[in-house]
Amino acid sequence: SYELTQPPSVSVSPGQTARITCSGDALPKKYAYWYQQKSGQAPVLVIYEDSKRPSGIPERVSGSSSGTMATLTISGAQVEDEADYYCYSTDSSGNHWVFGGGTKLTVL
Amino acid sequence: EVQLVESGGGLVQPGGSLRLSCAASGFTFSNYWMCWVRQAPGKGLEWVANIKQDGSEKYYVDSVKGRFTISRDNAKNSLYLQMNSLRAEDTAVYYCARDGNWGQGTLVTVSS
């Protein structure tokens, strides 16, 4: 079955840039989506279709995709950005969706 | 405002059945694919199933195929997940989702 691979954890100091990667064989042809989940809360969409930001998501959050890797970038990370981040995409058929394993972002 | 409200979770014994419901409002339900996503305690997110606008196409993660059935009633703006032959590993919070909009989830616990 299709898999998306993320690093388990990323740690940065406040004000630094955090980059979270997601690799998958179908990403050259399929969009990546990114969700942020804070403890005890439902996930929130922060990036859709590789690089688009929903309303209400700060501009310091951005997304990109190249080849088999999608990247979520948080510029000037703040303590409030601490959360688990999940990438989300489909397999090559477009019918079966999958989440990456999640990346715990620590800002301290 | 898009609202998705799940219900139907609870405690069930292994091998038992449960039917989850999701009441949708704030958008034209019949225009959208809908899906179920779950999250086991302390674990990551897992896509479970999705269904086309008219119910003509349904897809499932391998681990629930043959046991779970997704369905919808566009007249009632409702999404369902019939879960049979439940196992301990199905224990999770189940979310109803449409694009980037999610409900708050309903907890399903499979235990004797």
Coordinates of N, CA and C in Angstrom, one line a residue, chain A residues 41-43, chain B residues 4-9 20-21 36-38 92-96 102-108:
Chain A
Q41 N -7.0 18.5 20.1 CA -7.9 19.2 19.2 C -8.0 18.5 17.9
A42 N -9.0 18.8 17.1 CA -9.1 18.2 15.8 C -8.1 18.9 14.8
P43 N -7.7 18.2 13.8 CA -6.7 18.7 12.9 C -7.2 20.0 12.1
Chain B
L4 N -19.8 20.0 10.9 CA -19.9 18.5 10.8 C -19.9 18.0 12.2
V5 N -21.0 17.3 12.6 CA -21.2 16.8 13.9 C -21.4 15.3 13.9
E6 N -20.4 14.6 14.5 CA -20.4 13.1 14.5 C -21.1 12.6 15.8
S7 N -21.7 11.5 15.6 CA -22.4 10.8 16.8 C -22.4 9.3 16.6
G8 N -22.7 8.6 17.6 CA -22.8 7.1 17.5 C -21.6 6.3 18.1
G9 N -20.6 7.0 18.6 CA -19.5 6.3 19.2 C -19.9 5.7 20.5
L20 N -21.8 4.9 13.0 CA -21.5 6.3 13.2 C -22.3 7.1 12.2
S21 N -22.7 8.3 12.7 CA -23.4 9.3 11.8 C -22.7 10.6 11.9
W36 N -14.3 9.6 6.1 CA -14.0 9.3 7.5 C -12.5 9.1 7.7
V37 N -12.1 9.7 8.8 CA -10.7 9.6 9.2 C -10.7 9.2 10.7
R38 N -9.7 8.4 11.1 CA -9.7 8.0 12.5 C -8.3 8.2 13.1
A92 N -10.5 4.2 18.3 CA -10.0 5.5 17.8 C -11.1 6.5 17.9
V93 N -10.7 7.8 17.8 CA -11.6 8.9 17.5 C -11.9 8.9 16.0
Y94 N -13.1 8.9 15.6 CA -13.5 8.9 14.2 C -14.0 10.3 13.9
Y95 N -13.4 10.8 12.8 CA -13.8 12.1 12.3 C -14.5 12.0 11.0
C96 N -15.5 12.9 10.8 CA -16.1 13.1 9.5 C -15.4 14.3 8.9
W102 N -13.4 19.5 9.4 CA -13.6 18.3 10.2 C -14.6 18.6 11.3
G103 N -15.2 17.5 11.7 CA -16.0 17.5 13.0 C -15.0 17.4 14.2
Q104 N -15.6 17.3 15.3 CA -14.8 17.2 16.5 C -14.6 15.7 16.9
G105 N -15.2 14.8 16.2 CA -14.9 13.4 16.4 C -15.8 12.7 17.4
T106 N -15.9 11.4 17.2 CA -16.6 10.6 18.2 C -15.7 9.4 18.5
L107 N -15.7 9.0 19.8 CA -14.8 8.0 20.3 C -15.4 6.6 20.2
V108 N -14.7 5.7 19.6 CA -15.1 4.3 19.5 C -14.1 3.5 20.3

